[in-house]
Amino acid sequence: MTRTIGIYVFDNVELLDLAGPYEVFTCASRVHARLNPGTETPFKVLTVGQTSAPTHARAGLRVLPDAVFADRTKIDVLVVPGGVVSAELVKPEVITWIAQTARGAELATSVCTGAFLLAQAGLLAGKQATTHWEDMDDLQTMFPSVEVVRDKRWARDGNTVTSGGISAGIDMSLHLVETLVSRELALRTAHQMEYAWNENA
């Protein structure tokens, strides 16, 4: 089974919040193909934008979305990266897309301040969630129904998985490779990336 990973891209996205999960899932597929030639790839990774216009990451790098909201692409695992999300929080079409996509997905996940977008879409009410250490108080204040976890690199509660910033998003993504495919693939992917996987949530 090939799962489609849909990563939301927007202006002022934190580049490594986007690129970390992208690299984990695409690398996992390459490693899987080498170990199991001729078999179905475990992941197909797409970036999704509100429109087809290029977006610019927080550091300025231009990102061209692979798909747009209007395509209604079936997404199995939604990844919402962080960055400067204040503009995204007040866009009804963005919040509606996140909520609708999550309803049809196996998992809805976030990196860093992407948790604010999941919360705004109503996906974290009554659930444990985490974000970058610098933003935990704001998350709790803005969304009091969320149980903010302060001592874990990622938090899983039902079909939502949230992580801290940047490198924590890589750890979370490797955890997802482990749970969706196998521990062996997660370990081999981390080794291929020369990444010291922090497995402890």
PDB file of C-alpha atoms in Angstrom:
ATOM      1  CA  MET A   1       0.000   0.000   0.000  1.00  0.00           C
ATOM      2  CA  THR A   2       1.311   3.422  -0.966  1.00  0.00           C
ATOM      3  CA  ARG A   3       0.295   6.219   1.391  1.00  0.00           C
ATOM      4  CA  THR A   4       0.145   9.765   0.065  1.00  0.00           C
ATOM      5  CA  ILE A   5       1.875  12.219   2.375  1.00  0.00           C
ATOM      6  CA  GLY A   6       0.517  15.742   1.848  1.00  0.00           C
ATOM      7  CA  ILE A   7       2.658  18.569   3.248  1.00  0.00           C
ATOM      8  CA  TYR A   8       1.009  21.978   3.388  1.00  0.00           C
ATOM      9  CA  VAL A   9       3.227  24.818   2.112  1.00  0.00           C
ATOM     10  CA  PHE A  10       2.616  28.506   2.713  1.00  0.00           C
ATOM     11  CA  ASP A  11       4.451  31.810   2.858  1.00  0.00           C
ATOM     12  CA  ASN A  12       6.807  31.978   5.855  1.00  0.00           C
ATOM     13  CA  VAL A  13       6.832  28.220   6.408  1.00  0.00           C
ATOM     14  CA  GLU A  14       9.896  27.122   8.384  1.00  0.00           C
ATOM     15  CA  LEU A  15      11.992  25.370   5.759  1.00  0.00           C
ATOM     16  CA  LEU A  16      13.235  22.458   7.864  1.00  0.00           C
ATOM     17  CA  ASP A  17       9.759  21.882   9.309  1.00  0.00           C
ATOM     18  CA  LEU A  18       8.798  21.148   5.706  1.00  0.00           C
ATOM     19  CA  ALA A  19      12.012  19.576   4.449  1.00  0.00           C
ATOM     20  CA  GLY A  20      12.593  17.287   7.450  1.00  0.00           C
ATOM     21  CA  PRO A  21       9.451  15.175   7.004  1.00  0.00           C
ATOM     22  CA  TYR A  22       9.810  15.404   3.197  1.00  0.00           C
ATOM     23  CA  GLU A  23      13.306  13.901   3.407  1.00  0.00           C
ATOM     24  CA  VAL A  24      12.289  11.186   5.873  1.00  0.00           C
ATOM     25  CA  PHE A  25       9.376   9.887   3.809  1.00  0.00           C
ATOM     26  CA  THR A  26      11.129  10.112   0.430  1.00  0.00           C
ATOM     27  CA  CYS A  27      14.295   8.552   1.832  1.00  0.00           C
ATOM     28  CA  ALA A  28      12.242   5.765   3.418  1.00  0.00           C
ATOM     29  CA  SER A  29      10.745   5.000   0.009  1.00  0.00           C
ATOM     30  CA  ARG A  30      14.194   4.869  -1.604  1.00  0.00           C
ATOM     31  CA  VAL A  31      15.538   2.583   1.124  1.00  0.00           C
ATOM     32  CA  HIS A  32      12.462   0.357   0.854  1.00  0.00           C
ATOM     33  CA  ALA A  33      12.904   0.064  -2.916  1.00  0.00           C
ATOM     34  CA  ARG A  34      16.518  -0.989  -2.481  1.00  0.00           C
ATOM     35  CA  LEU A  35      15.596  -3.611   0.099  1.00  0.00           C
ATOM     36  CA  ASN A  36      12.480  -4.816  -1.742  1.00  0.00           C
ATOM     37  CA  PRO A  37      12.995  -4.358  -5.484  1.00  0.00           C
ATOM     38  CA  GLY A  38       9.842  -4.529  -7.557  1.00  0.00           C
ATOM     39  CA  THR A  39       7.484  -3.911  -4.640  1.00  0.00           C
ATOM     40  CA  GLU A  40       5.103  -1.030  -4.069  1.00  0.00           C
ATOM     41  CA  THR A  41       6.635   2.112  -2.617  1.00  0.00           C
ATOM     42  CA  PRO A  42       5.370   2.903   0.893  1.00  0.00           C
ATOM     43  CA  PHE A  43       5.069   6.667   0.449  1.00  0.00           C
ATOM     44  CA  LYS A  44       4.267   9.235  -2.206  1.00  0.00           C
ATOM     45  CA  VAL A  45       5.076  12.756  -1.001  1.00  0.00           C
ATOM     46  CA  LEU A  46       3.364  15.899  -2.283  1.00  0.00           C
ATOM     47  CA  THR A  47       3.543  19.531  -1.280  1.00  0.00           C
ATOM     48  CA  VAL A  48       0.136  21.196  -1.329  1.00  0.00           C
ATOM     49  CA  GLY A  49      -0.526  24.916  -1.575  1.00  0.00           C
ATOM     50  CA  GLN A  50      -3.682  26.964  -1.486  1.00  0.00           C
ATOM     51  CA  THR A  51      -2.901  27.984  -5.080  1.00  0.00           C
ATOM     52  CA  SER A  52      -0.266  27.056  -7.634  1.00  0.00           C
ATOM     53  CA  ALA A  53       1.652  30.292  -6.996  1.00  0.00           C
ATOM     54  CA  PRO A  54       5.148  29.834  -5.551  1.00  0.00           C
ATOM     55  CA  THR A  55       5.390  30.221  -1.801  1.00  0.00           C
ATOM     56  CA  HIS A  56       8.430  31.545   0.015  1.00  0.00           C
ATOM     57  CA  ALA A  57       9.827  29.852   3.081  1.00  0.00           C
ATOM     58  CA  ARG A  58      10.735  31.906   6.125  1.00  0.00           C
ATOM     59  CA  ALA A  59      14.350  32.167   4.983  1.00  0.00           C
ATOM     60  CA  GLY A  60      13.283  33.149   1.467  1.00  0.00           C
ATOM     61  CA  LEU A  61      13.605  29.899  -0.502  1.00  0.00           C
ATOM     62  CA  ARG A  62      10.894  29.601  -3.138  1.00  0.00           C
ATOM     63  CA  VAL A  63       8.713  26.479  -2.986  1.00  0.00           C
ATOM     64  CA  LEU A  64       6.448  25.463  -5.851  1.00  0.00           C
ATOM     65  CA  PRO A  65       3.488  23.327  -4.705  1.00  0.00           C
ATOM     66  CA  ASP A  66       2.919  19.959  -6.379  1.00  0.00           C
ATOM     67  CA  ALA A  67      -0.845  20.202  -5.860  1.00  0.00           C
ATOM     68  CA  VAL A  68      -3.463  22.761  -4.795  1.00  0.00           C
ATOM     69  CA  PHE A  69      -6.576  22.676  -2.626  1.00  0.00           C
ATOM     70  CA  ALA A  70      -8.849  22.556  -5.658  1.00  0.00           C
ATOM     71  CA  ASP A  71      -7.300  19.279  -6.818  1.00  0.00           C
ATOM     72  CA  ARG A  72      -8.939  17.503  -3.877  1.00  0.00           C
ATOM     73  CA  THR A  73      -6.030  15.083  -3.758  1.00  0.00           C
ATOM     74  CA  LYS A  74      -6.643  12.133  -1.441  1.00  0.00           C
ATOM     75  CA  ILE A  75      -4.135  12.478   1.390  1.00  0.00           C
ATOM     76  CA  ASP A  76      -3.444   9.652   3.814  1.00  0.00           C
ATOM     77  CA  VAL A  77      -1.075  11.532   6.137  1.00  0.00           C
ATOM     78  CA  LEU A  78      -1.407  15.304   6.433  1.00  0.00           C
ATOM     79  CA  VAL A  79       1.692  17.182   7.567  1.00  0.00           C
ATOM     80  CA  VAL A  80       1.297  20.821   8.622  1.00  0.00           C
ATOM     81  CA  PRO A  81       4.696  22.437   9.175  1.00  0.00           C
ATOM     82  CA  GLY A  82       5.288  25.470  11.337  1.00  0.00           C
ATOM     83  CA  GLY A  83       6.810  28.859  10.764  1.00  0.00           C
ATOM     84  CA  VAL A  84       5.030  32.191  10.968  1.00  0.00           C
ATOM     85  CA  VAL A  85       1.433  30.974  10.939  1.00  0.00           C
ATOM     86  CA  SER A  86      -0.446  34.094  12.029  1.00  0.00           C
ATOM     87  CA  ALA A  87      -1.655  34.874   8.495  1.00  0.00           C
ATOM     88  CA  GLU A  88      -2.739  31.247   7.925  1.00  0.00           C
ATOM     89  CA  LEU A  89      -4.754  31.164  11.149  1.00  0.00           C
ATOM     90  CA  VAL A  90      -7.203  33.761   9.846  1.00  0.00           C
ATOM     91  CA  LYS A  91      -7.745  32.259   6.392  1.00  0.00           C
ATOM     92  CA  PRO A  92     -11.072  30.351   6.501  1.00  0.00           C
ATOM     93  CA  GLU A  93     -10.258  28.454   3.296  1.00  0.00           C
ATOM     94  CA  VAL A  94      -6.996  27.169   4.806  1.00  0.00           C
ATOM     95  CA  ILE A  95      -8.589  26.067   8.079  1.00  0.00           C
ATOM     96  CA  THR A  96     -11.479  24.434   6.213  1.00  0.00           C
ATOM     97  CA  TRP A  97      -9.066  22.552   3.943  1.00  0.00           C
ATOM     98  CA  ILE A  98      -7.046  21.301   6.913  1.00  0.00           C
ATOM     99  CA  ALA A  99     -10.203  20.136   8.723  1.00  0.00           C
ATOM    100  CA  GLN A 100     -11.664  18.423   5.656  1.00  0.00           C
ATOM    101  CA  THR A 101      -8.367  16.809   4.665  1.00  0.00           C
ATOM    102  CA  ALA A 102      -7.814  15.519   8.184  1.00  0.00           C
ATOM    103  CA  ARG A 103     -11.280  13.935   8.249  1.00  0.00           C
ATOM    104  CA  GLY A 104     -10.386  11.814   5.231  1.00  0.00           C
ATOM    105  CA  ALA A 105      -6.824  11.051   6.340  1.00  0.00           C
ATOM    106  CA  GLU A 106      -5.366   8.275   8.422  1.00  0.00           C
ATOM    107  CA  LEU A 107      -3.300  10.763  10.408  1.00  0.00           C
ATOM    108  CA  ALA A 108      -3.089  14.538  10.806  1.00  0.00           C
ATOM    109  CA  THR A 109       0.321  15.714  11.986  1.00  0.00           C
ATOM    110  CA  SER A 110       2.159  18.943  12.648  1.00  0.00           C
ATOM    111  CA  VAL A 111       5.641  20.257  13.235  1.00  0.00           C
ATOM    112  CA  CYS A 112       6.313  23.196  15.553  1.00  0.00           C
ATOM    113  CA  THR A 113       3.672  25.965  15.235  1.00  0.00           C
ATOM    114  CA  GLY A 114       1.762  23.893  12.703  1.00  0.00           C
ATOM    115  CA  ALA A 115      -0.047  22.695  15.839  1.00  0.00           C
ATOM    116  CA  PHE A 116      -1.805  26.074  15.980  1.00  0.00           C
ATOM    117  CA  LEU A 117      -3.348  25.370  12.564  1.00  0.00           C
ATOM    118  CA  LEU A 118      -4.496  21.899  13.622  1.00  0.00           C
ATOM    119  CA  ALA A 119      -5.990  23.436  16.765  1.00  0.00           C
ATOM    120  CA  GLN A 120      -7.709  26.194  14.799  1.00  0.00           C
ATOM    121  CA  ALA A 121      -9.250  23.482  12.626  1.00  0.00           C
ATOM    122  CA  GLY A 122     -10.677  21.843  15.750  1.00  0.00           C
ATOM    123  CA  LEU A 123      -8.464  18.780  15.535  1.00  0.00           C
ATOM    124  CA  LEU A 124      -6.744  19.053  18.923  1.00  0.00           C
ATOM    125  CA  ALA A 125      -9.668  19.822  21.240  1.00  0.00           C
ATOM    126  CA  GLY A 126      -9.442  17.598  24.307  1.00  0.00           C
ATOM    127  CA  LYS A 127      -6.220  16.038  23.052  1.00  0.00           C
ATOM    128  CA  GLN A 128      -2.582  16.019  24.045  1.00  0.00           C
ATOM    129  CA  ALA A 129      -0.377  18.037  21.715  1.00  0.00           C
ATOM    130  CA  THR A 130       2.972  19.762  21.645  1.00  0.00           C
ATOM    131  CA  THR A 131       4.806  22.471  19.724  1.00  0.00           C
ATOM    132  CA  HIS A 132       8.100  24.356  19.837  1.00  0.00           C
ATOM    133  CA  TRP A 133       9.080  25.095  23.436  1.00  0.00           C
ATOM    134  CA  GLU A 134       8.919  28.826  22.756  1.00  0.00           C
ATOM    135  CA  ASP A 135       5.264  28.626  21.685  1.00  0.00           C
ATOM    136  CA  MET A 136       3.783  26.263  24.279  1.00  0.00           C
ATOM    137  CA  ASP A 137       2.324  28.979  26.490  1.00  0.00           C
ATOM    138  CA  ASP A 138       0.689  30.694  23.522  1.00  0.00           C
ATOM    139  CA  LEU A 139      -0.801  27.406  22.319  1.00  0.00           C
ATOM    140  CA  GLN A 140      -2.287  26.777  25.753  1.00  0.00           C
ATOM    141  CA  THR A 141      -3.637  30.323  26.025  1.00  0.00           C
ATOM    142  CA  MET A 142      -5.165  30.432  22.552  1.00  0.00           C
ATOM    143  CA  PHE A 143      -6.588  26.913  22.714  1.00  0.00           C
ATOM    144  CA  PRO A 144      -7.354  26.075  26.372  1.00  0.00           C
ATOM    145  CA  SER A 145      -9.034  22.789  25.451  1.00  0.00           C
ATOM    146  CA  VAL A 146      -5.679  21.409  24.247  1.00  0.00           C
ATOM    147  CA  GLU A 147      -3.596  19.513  26.789  1.00  0.00           C
ATOM    148  CA  VAL A 148      -0.157  20.902  25.984  1.00  0.00           C
ATOM    149  CA  VAL A 149       2.611  18.357  26.555  1.00  0.00           C
ATOM    150  CA  ARG A 150       5.843  20.028  27.590  1.00  0.00           C
ATOM    151  CA  ASP A 151       8.280  17.162  28.094  1.00  0.00           C
ATOM    152  CA  LYS A 152       8.077  15.218  24.820  1.00  0.00           C
ATOM    153  CA  ARG A 153       9.514  15.741  21.347  1.00  0.00           C
ATOM    154  CA  TRP A 154       6.248  14.549  19.852  1.00  0.00           C
ATOM    155  CA  ALA A 155       2.834  13.642  21.188  1.00  0.00           C
ATOM    156  CA  ARG A 156       0.397  11.176  19.667  1.00  0.00           C
ATOM    157  CA  ASP A 157      -3.267  11.203  20.609  1.00  0.00           C
ATOM    158  CA  GLY A 158      -5.556   9.113  18.444  1.00  0.00           C
ATOM    159  CA  ASN A 159      -5.147  10.120  14.828  1.00  0.00           C
ATOM    160  CA  THR A 160      -3.192  13.304  15.559  1.00  0.00           C
ATOM    161  CA  VAL A 161       0.575  13.533  16.029  1.00  0.00           C
ATOM    162  CA  THR A 162       2.264  16.827  16.889  1.00  0.00           C
ATOM    163  CA  SER A 163       5.930  17.595  17.373  1.00  0.00           C
ATOM    164  CA  GLY A 164       8.270  20.269  18.580  1.00  0.00           C
ATOM    165  CA  GLY A 165      10.380  22.290  16.189  1.00  0.00           C
ATOM    166  CA  ILE A 166      12.632  21.321  13.276  1.00  0.00           C
ATOM    167  CA  SER A 167      14.621  18.250  14.388  1.00  0.00           C
ATOM    168  CA  ALA A 168      11.688  17.004  16.473  1.00  0.00           C
ATOM    169  CA  GLY A 169       9.697  16.852  13.236  1.00  0.00           C
ATOM    170  CA  ILE A 170      12.293  14.470  11.837  1.00  0.00           C
ATOM    171  CA  ASP A 171      12.040  12.288  14.943  1.00  0.00           C
ATOM    172  CA  MET A 172       8.246  12.271  14.637  1.00  0.00           C
ATOM    173  CA  SER A 173       8.420  11.363  10.947  1.00  0.00           C
ATOM    174  CA  LEU A 174      10.746   8.433  11.653  1.00  0.00           C
ATOM    175  CA  HIS A 175       8.263   7.311  14.323  1.00  0.00           C
ATOM    176  CA  LEU A 176       5.543   7.410  11.663  1.00  0.00           C
ATOM    177  CA  VAL A 177       7.672   5.316   9.293  1.00  0.00           C
ATOM    178  CA  GLU A 178       8.066   2.805  12.117  1.00  0.00           C
ATOM    179  CA  THR A 179       4.347   2.636  12.916  1.00  0.00           C
ATOM    180  CA  LEU A 180       3.084   2.750   9.328  1.00  0.00           C
ATOM    181  CA  VAL A 181       5.637   0.366   7.805  1.00  0.00           C
ATOM    182  CA  SER A 182       8.243  -1.160  10.107  1.00  0.00           C
ATOM    183  CA  ARG A 183      10.874  -0.435  12.718  1.00  0.00           C
ATOM    184  CA  GLU A 184      13.539  -1.821  10.405  1.00  0.00           C
ATOM    185  CA  LEU A 185      12.685   0.706   7.712  1.00  0.00           C
ATOM    186  CA  ALA A 186      12.730   3.571  10.215  1.00  0.00           C
ATOM    187  CA  LEU A 187      16.145   2.543  11.537  1.00  0.00           C
ATOM    188  CA  ARG A 188      17.584   2.069   8.061  1.00  0.00           C
ATOM    189  CA  THR A 189      16.159   5.418   6.970  1.00  0.00           C
ATOM    190  CA  ALA A 190      17.747   7.208   9.915  1.00  0.00           C
ATOM    191  CA  HIS A 191      21.047   5.473   9.142  1.00  0.00           C
ATOM    192  CA  GLN A 192      20.826   6.446   5.467  1.00  0.00           C
ATOM    193  CA  MET A 193      20.242  10.056   6.511  1.00  0.00           C
ATOM    194  CA  GLU A 194      23.107   9.841   9.029  1.00  0.00           C
ATOM    195  CA  TYR A 195      20.635  11.117  11.585  1.00  0.00           C
ATOM    196  CA  ALA A 196      20.750  10.275  15.295  1.00  0.00           C
ATOM    197  CA  TRP A 197      17.094   9.387  15.787  1.00  0.00           C
ATOM    198  CA  ASN A 198      15.746  10.395  19.177  1.00  0.00           C
ATOM    199  CA  GLU A 199      13.163   7.647  19.553  1.00  0.00           C
ATOM    200  CA  ASN A 200      11.819   8.776  22.895  1.00  0.00           C
ATOM    201  CA  ALA A 201       8.725  10.875  22.443  1.00  0.00           C
TER     202      ALA A 201
END
